[in-house]
């Protein structure tokens, strides 16, 4: 029993290290999102850090339109980045979870 507990603790520590390594790797995974007409282009990391925003000069003429474009395009990029982030971390966590009867958390 005690040996099993020590094994589980070791596996949990190993999984924690893998989760941290995955978070670091997600800094290098980029999602590009464009507005429907291509006038705005956003690049965001899978850790949801904005890396680049490219704005077509045409949008600079209309502040309200630019703000709307930024909101819509950034929200789409953040949603995609969040999906990648959560999927990657869930895969690592599932792989490293000890098998405890009755605790099927990741089905």
Backbone as ProteinMPNN parsed JSONL, in Angstrom:
{"seq_chain_A": "XXXXXXXXXXXXXXXXXXXXXXXXXXXXXXXXXXXXXXXXXXXXXXXXXXXXXXXXXXXXXXXXXXXXXXXXXXXXXXXXXXXXXXXXXXXXXXXXXXXXXXXXXXX", "coords_chain_A": {"N_chain_A": [[0.827, -1.197, 0.0], [1.853, 1.32, 0.919], [4.02, 1.514, -0.796], [2.706, 1.686, -3.242], [1.527, 4.166, -2.927], [3.762, 5.832, -2.824], [4.722, 5.399, -5.376], [2.646, 6.497, -6.873], [2.833, 9.164, -6.078], [5.324, 9.823, -7.122], [4.757, 9.531, -9.825], [2.884, 11.563, -10.138], [4.48, 13.817, -9.658], [6.193, 13.624, -11.827], [4.357, 13.979, -13.875], [3.603, 16.596, -13.344], [5.94, 17.951, -14.038], [5.935, 17.405, -16.769], [3.648, 18.769, -17.535], [4.438, 21.415, -17.045], [6.534, 21.575, -18.908], [5.058, 21.29, -21.231], [3.516, 23.611, -21.153], [5.544, 25.494, -21.546], [6.338, 24.751, -24.136], [4.037, 25.443, -25.518], [4.307, 28.137, -25.759], [5.556, 28.424, -28.139], [3.82, 27.647, -30.061], [1.797, 28.831, -32.513], [-1.15, 30.636, -33.398], [-2.791, 31.834, -36.145], [-5.033, 34.312, -37.026], [-7.374, 35.771, -39.151], [-9.321, 38.595, -40.17], [-12.533, 38.399, -41.749], [-12.371, 39.627, -44.26], [-9.696, 39.92, -44.562], [-8.388, 42.231, -43.746], [-7.341, 42.562, -41.255], [-4.958, 40.95, -39.288], [-4.051, 38.626, -36.876], [-1.711, 37.24, -34.633], [-1.299, 34.796, -32.209], [-0.072, 33.157, -29.295], [-0.349, 29.698, -28.185], [-0.531, 29.862, -25.514], [-2.01, 32.04, -25.163], [-0.955, 34.584, -25.598], [-0.586, 37.603, -27.188], [1.13, 37.967, -30.171], [1.504, 39.285, -32.589], [0.013, 41.914, -34.498], [-1.404, 42.833, -37.447], [-2.453, 45.467, -39.359], [-4.407, 46.55, -41.977], [-4.02, 49.517, -43.83], [-6.399, 50.7, -44.653], [-8.235, 50.247, -42.625], [-7.457, 52.049, -40.708], [-8.682, 54.412, -41.122], [-11.154, 54.433, -39.978], [-12.02, 54.49, -36.831], [-13.971, 53.195, -35.167], [-14.682, 50.97, -36.711], [-12.208, 49.648, -36.829], [-11.832, 49.041, -34.104], [-14.0, 47.253, -33.749], [-13.223, 45.196, -35.501], [-10.835, 44.382, -34.253], [-11.804, 43.391, -31.781], [-13.508, 41.227, -32.575], [-11.749, 39.585, -34.108], [-9.574, 39.13, -32.352], [-10.944, 37.797, -30.265], [-11.748, 35.449, -31.598], [-9.236, 34.336, -32.139], [-8.244, 33.978, -29.535], [-10.063, 32.115, -28.571], [-9.477, 29.862, -30.199], [-6.795, 29.46, -29.431], [-7.137, 28.847, -26.738], [-8.517, 26.419, -26.939], [-6.51, 24.771, -28.089], [-4.58, 24.952, -26.074], [-5.931, 23.833, -23.795], [-6.513, 21.246, -24.747], [-3.948, 20.163, -25.18], [-2.824, 20.25, -22.559], [-4.649, 18.672, -21.156], [-4.212, 16.198, -22.363], [-1.608, 15.585, -21.502], [-2.017, 15.533, -18.734], [-3.871, 13.453, -18.482], [-2.385, 11.283, -19.366], [-0.529, 11.075, -17.326], [-1.914, 10.557, -14.994], [-2.495, 8.577, -12.124], [-3.903, 5.291, -11.988], [-6.773, 5.027, -10.388], [-9.192, 3.185, -8.904], [-12.587, 3.815, -9.662], [-12.183, 6.478, -10.135], [-12.348, 7.685, -12.726], [-11.537, 10.186, -14.312], [-10.933, 11.274, -16.802], [-12.528, 10.537, -19.271]], "CA_chain_A": [[0.0, 0.0, 0.0], [2.719, 2.483, 1.013], [4.794, 1.543, -2.037], [1.816, 2.194, -4.283], [1.351, 5.597, -2.694], [5.011, 6.483, -3.232], [4.748, 5.331, -6.839], [1.685, 7.478, -7.385], [3.385, 10.504, -5.842], [6.388, 10.003, -8.116], [4.133, 9.719, -11.136], [2.27, 12.889, -10.14], [5.558, 14.806, -9.816], [6.641, 13.513, -13.221], [3.309, 14.606, -14.69], [3.689, 18.041, -13.125], [7.061, 18.411, -14.863], [5.501, 17.336, -18.167], [2.691, 19.868, -17.727], [5.228, 22.646, -17.143], [7.239, 21.541, -20.194], [4.042, 21.522, -22.266], [3.198, 25.047, -21.117], [6.668, 26.175, -22.201], [6.267, 24.46, -25.574], [2.898, 26.168, -26.083], [4.756, 29.489, -26.103], [6.074, 28.399, -29.509], [2.731, 27.237, -30.951], [1.12, 30.073, -32.88], [-2.425, 30.602, -34.101], [-3.013, 33.029, -36.96], [-6.451, 34.562, -37.285], [-7.611, 36.928, -40.016], [-10.705, 39.035, -40.314], [-13.134, 37.738, -42.911], [-11.926, 40.266, -45.506], [-8.244, 39.948, -44.576], [-7.829, 43.548, -43.426], [-6.703, 42.48, -39.947], [-4.325, 39.648, -39.069], [-3.578, 38.521, -35.499], [-0.991, 36.027, -34.27], [-1.36, 34.601, -30.765], [0.491, 31.865, -28.901], [-1.322, 28.798, -27.56], [-0.657, 30.323, -24.131], [-2.883, 33.21, -25.269], [-0.178, 35.823, -25.589], [-0.614, 38.21, -28.515], [2.484, 38.079, -30.706], [1.544, 40.258, -33.689], [-1.233, 42.432, -35.074], [-1.155, 43.549, -38.696], [-3.662, 46.207, -39.716], [-4.416, 47.176, -43.288], [-4.182, 50.961, -43.707], [-7.803, 51.051, -44.891], [-8.943, 50.224, -41.338], [-7.027, 53.17, -39.877], [-9.548, 55.558, -41.427], [-12.406, 54.34, -39.223], [-11.684, 53.994, -35.497], [-14.996, 52.265, -34.689], [-14.553, 49.738, -37.486], [-10.977, 49.001, -36.371], [-12.111, 48.467, -32.783], [-14.854, 46.082, -33.954], [-12.383, 44.156, -36.111], [-9.926, 43.885, -33.224], [-12.561, 42.593, -30.816], [-13.956, 39.972, -33.185], [-10.612, 38.768, -34.536], [-8.859, 38.693, -31.15], [-11.748, 36.801, -29.564], [-11.65, 34.179, -32.334], [-7.882, 33.813, -31.93], [-8.149, 33.533, -28.139], [-10.856, 30.877, -28.463], [-8.693, 28.785, -30.801], [-5.615, 29.236, -28.589], [-7.612, 28.183, -25.528], [-8.806, 25.031, -27.294], [-5.226, 24.086, -28.236], [-3.977, 24.922, -24.733], [-6.638, 22.885, -22.941], [-6.35, 19.911, -25.307], [-2.568, 19.718, -24.924], [-2.62, 20.012, -21.13], [-5.484, 17.529, -20.763], [-3.55, 14.981, -22.835], [-0.484, 15.321, -20.603], [-2.56, 15.187, -17.422], [-4.495, 12.123, -18.575], [-1.29, 10.324, -19.502], [0.212, 10.954, -16.079], [-2.745, 10.293, -13.818], [-2.477, 7.188, -11.668], [-5.168, 4.583, -12.126], [-7.426, 4.844, -9.095], [-10.528, 2.645, -9.166], [-13.697, 4.709, -9.406], [-11.789, 7.862, -10.388], [-12.13, 7.836, -14.167], [-11.777, 11.608, -14.547], [-10.696, 11.659, -18.193], [-13.137, 9.581, -20.215]], "C_chain_A": [[0.867, 1.255, 0.0], [3.557, 2.646, -0.252], [3.971, 2.083, -3.188], [1.641, 3.697, -4.169], [2.587, 6.366, -3.14], [5.125, 6.498, -4.757], [3.822, 6.362, -7.46], [2.211, 8.899, -7.214], [4.49, 10.817, -6.843], [5.815, 10.277, -9.487], [3.486, 11.105, -11.232], [3.33, 13.983, -10.309], [6.073, 14.809, -11.251], [5.638, 14.194, -14.147], [3.349, 16.115, -14.555], [4.821, 18.635, -13.962], [6.669, 18.426, -16.336], [4.52, 18.462, -18.479], [3.448, 21.184, -17.887], [5.98, 22.713, -18.468], [6.266, 21.813, -21.341], [3.661, 22.997, -22.306], [4.298, 25.859, -21.794], [6.606, 25.989, -23.715], [5.131, 25.244, -26.233], [3.217, 27.636, -26.349], [5.234, 29.571, -27.543], [5.043, 27.909, -30.518], [1.899, 28.478, -31.231], [-0.147, 29.825, -33.672], [-2.542, 31.922, -34.843], [-4.496, 33.136, -37.242], [-6.571, 35.835, -38.095], [-9.081, 37.321, -39.961], [-11.238, 38.431, -41.614], [-12.686, 38.341, -44.241], [-10.402, 40.424, -45.578], [-7.605, 41.28, -44.231], [-7.107, 43.574, -42.079], [-6.192, 41.06, -39.751], [-3.72, 39.651, -37.673], [-2.839, 37.199, -35.333], [-0.933, 35.961, -32.754], [-0.73, 33.245, -30.441], [-0.609, 31.005, -28.285], [-1.451, 29.079, -26.067], [-1.4, 31.654, -24.058], [-2.152, 34.526, -25.062], [-0.147, 36.369, -27.014], [0.815, 38.444, -28.972], [2.578, 39.119, -31.813], [0.129, 40.661, -34.084], [-0.836, 43.222, -36.31], [-2.471, 44.161, -39.156], [-3.48, 46.825, -41.096], [-4.72, 48.665, -43.096], [-5.62, 51.433, -43.891], [-8.58, 51.115, -43.569], [-8.587, 51.413, -40.454], [-7.886, 54.415, -40.083], [-10.803, 55.588, -40.555], [-12.137, 53.667, -37.876], [-12.681, 52.949, -35.006], [-14.895, 50.919, -35.409], [-13.308, 48.953, -37.034], [-11.196, 48.341, -35.016], [-12.961, 47.208, -32.901], [-14.056, 44.912, -34.516], [-11.458, 43.534, -35.067], [-10.649, 42.974, -32.235], [-12.928, 41.239, -31.403], [-12.769, 39.051, -33.484], [-9.815, 38.271, -33.334], [-9.646, 37.633, -30.382], [-11.707, 35.446, -30.27], [-10.29, 33.542, -32.117], [-7.724, 33.266, -30.513], [-8.916, 32.227, -27.945], [-10.073, 29.693, -29.03], [-7.477, 28.442, -29.949], [-6.005, 28.491, -27.316], [-7.907, 26.714, -25.797], [-7.521, 24.219, -27.425], [-4.591, 23.892, -26.861], [-4.618, 23.831, -23.876], [-6.478, 21.45, -23.437], [-4.971, 19.346, -24.99], [-2.358, 19.391, -23.447], [-3.453, 18.832, -20.63], [-4.833, 16.217, -21.185], [-2.395, 14.604, -21.912], [-0.999, 14.871, -19.239], [-3.158, 13.78, -17.434], [-3.423, 11.046, -18.612], [-0.621, 10.059, -18.152], [-0.614, 10.637, -14.853], [-2.649, 8.829, -13.416], [-3.861, 6.571, -11.808], [-5.727, 4.301, -10.738], [-8.833, 4.358, -9.38], [-11.626, 3.633, -8.77], [-13.402, 6.167, -9.69], [-11.448, 8.06, -11.86], [-12.469, 9.265, -14.568], [-11.712, 11.983, -16.006], [-11.247, 10.605, -19.138], [-13.517, 10.273, -21.473]], "O_chain_A": [[0.656, 2.155, -0.813], [3.78, 3.761, -0.724], [4.47, 2.846, -4.014], [1.61, 4.413, -5.171], [2.477, 7.424, -3.759], [5.568, 7.482, -5.349], [4.167, 7.016, -8.444], [2.053, 9.737, -8.102], [4.582, 11.934, -7.351], [6.306, 11.133, -10.223], [3.535, 11.744, -12.283], [3.104, 14.962, -11.019], [6.354, 15.865, -11.817], [6.019, 14.896, -15.083], [3.152, 16.836, -15.533], [4.665, 19.713, -14.535], [7.028, 19.348, -17.068], [4.56, 19.042, -19.564], [3.13, 21.979, -18.772], [6.06, 23.775, -19.086], [6.615, 22.489, -22.309], [3.501, 23.566, -23.386], [4.013, 26.804, -22.53], [6.795, 26.936, -24.479], [5.255, 25.663, -27.384], [2.487, 28.309, -27.078], [5.31, 30.66, -28.111], [5.353, 27.77, -31.702], [1.363, 29.1, -30.314], [-0.211, 28.924, -34.508], [-2.409, 32.994, -34.252], [-5.136, 32.165, -37.647], [-5.954, 36.851, -37.776], [-9.959, 36.489, -39.736], [-10.465, 38.004, -42.471], [-12.628, 37.634, -45.248], [-9.879, 40.991, -46.537], [-6.398, 41.445, -44.405], [-6.349, 44.501, -41.796], [-6.903, 40.09, -40.014], [-2.968, 40.559, -37.318], [-3.283, 36.163, -35.829], [-0.57, 36.932, -32.091], [-0.842, 32.3, -31.222], [-1.666, 31.51, -27.908], [-2.379, 28.589, -25.423], [-1.416, 32.311, -23.017], [-2.665, 35.453, -24.435], [0.271, 35.673, -27.94], [1.616, 39.043, -28.254], [3.612, 39.768, -31.966], [-0.812, 39.871, -34.015], [-0.038, 44.157, -36.238], [-3.473, 43.465, -39.321], [-2.508, 47.539, -41.343], [-5.578, 49.027, -42.291], [-6.01, 52.46, -43.337], [-9.478, 51.943, -43.415], [-9.343, 51.75, -39.543], [-7.815, 55.361, -39.299], [-11.44, 56.631, -40.408], [-12.039, 52.443, -37.786], [-12.271, 51.915, -34.477], [-15.01, 49.863, -34.788], [-13.363, 47.733, -36.879], [-10.785, 47.199, -34.809], [-12.686, 46.208, -32.238], [-14.198, 43.777, -34.061], [-11.314, 42.314, -35.003], [-10.148, 41.902, -31.895], [-12.679, 40.207, -30.778], [-12.796, 37.868, -33.143], [-9.42, 37.106, -33.3], [-9.059, 36.666, -29.897], [-11.638, 34.408, -29.613], [-10.2, 32.329, -31.929], [-7.133, 32.203, -30.319], [-8.458, 31.337, -27.229], [-10.014, 28.634, -28.404], [-7.16, 27.267, -29.763], [-5.28, 27.602, -26.868], [-7.583, 25.856, -24.976], [-7.447, 23.097, -26.925], [-4.124, 22.802, -26.53], [-3.916, 23.0, -23.299], [-6.324, 20.533, -22.631], [-4.843, 18.192, -24.581], [-1.772, 18.358, -23.123], [-3.001, 18.075, -19.771], [-4.893, 15.23, -20.451], [-2.225, 13.432, -21.577], [-0.467, 13.926, -18.656], [-2.965, 13.012, -16.492], [-3.551, 10.013, -17.956], [-0.197, 8.936, -17.877], [-0.058, 10.464, -13.768], [-2.714, 7.942, -14.267], [-4.871, 7.273, -11.751], [-5.219, 3.449, -10.009], [-9.599, 5.06, -10.041], [-11.595, 4.21, -7.683], [-14.273, 7.017, -9.509], [-10.37, 8.553, -12.19], [-13.548, 9.53, -15.097], [-12.38, 12.931, -16.42], [-10.479, 9.856, -19.742], [-14.044, 9.642, -22.389]]}, "name": "protein", "num_of_chains": 1, "seq": "XXXXXXXXXXXXXXXXXXXXXXXXXXXXXXXXXXXXXXXXXXXXXXXXXXXXXXXXXXXXXXXXXXXXXXXXXXXXXXXXXXXXXXXXXXXXXXXXXXXXXXXXXXX"}
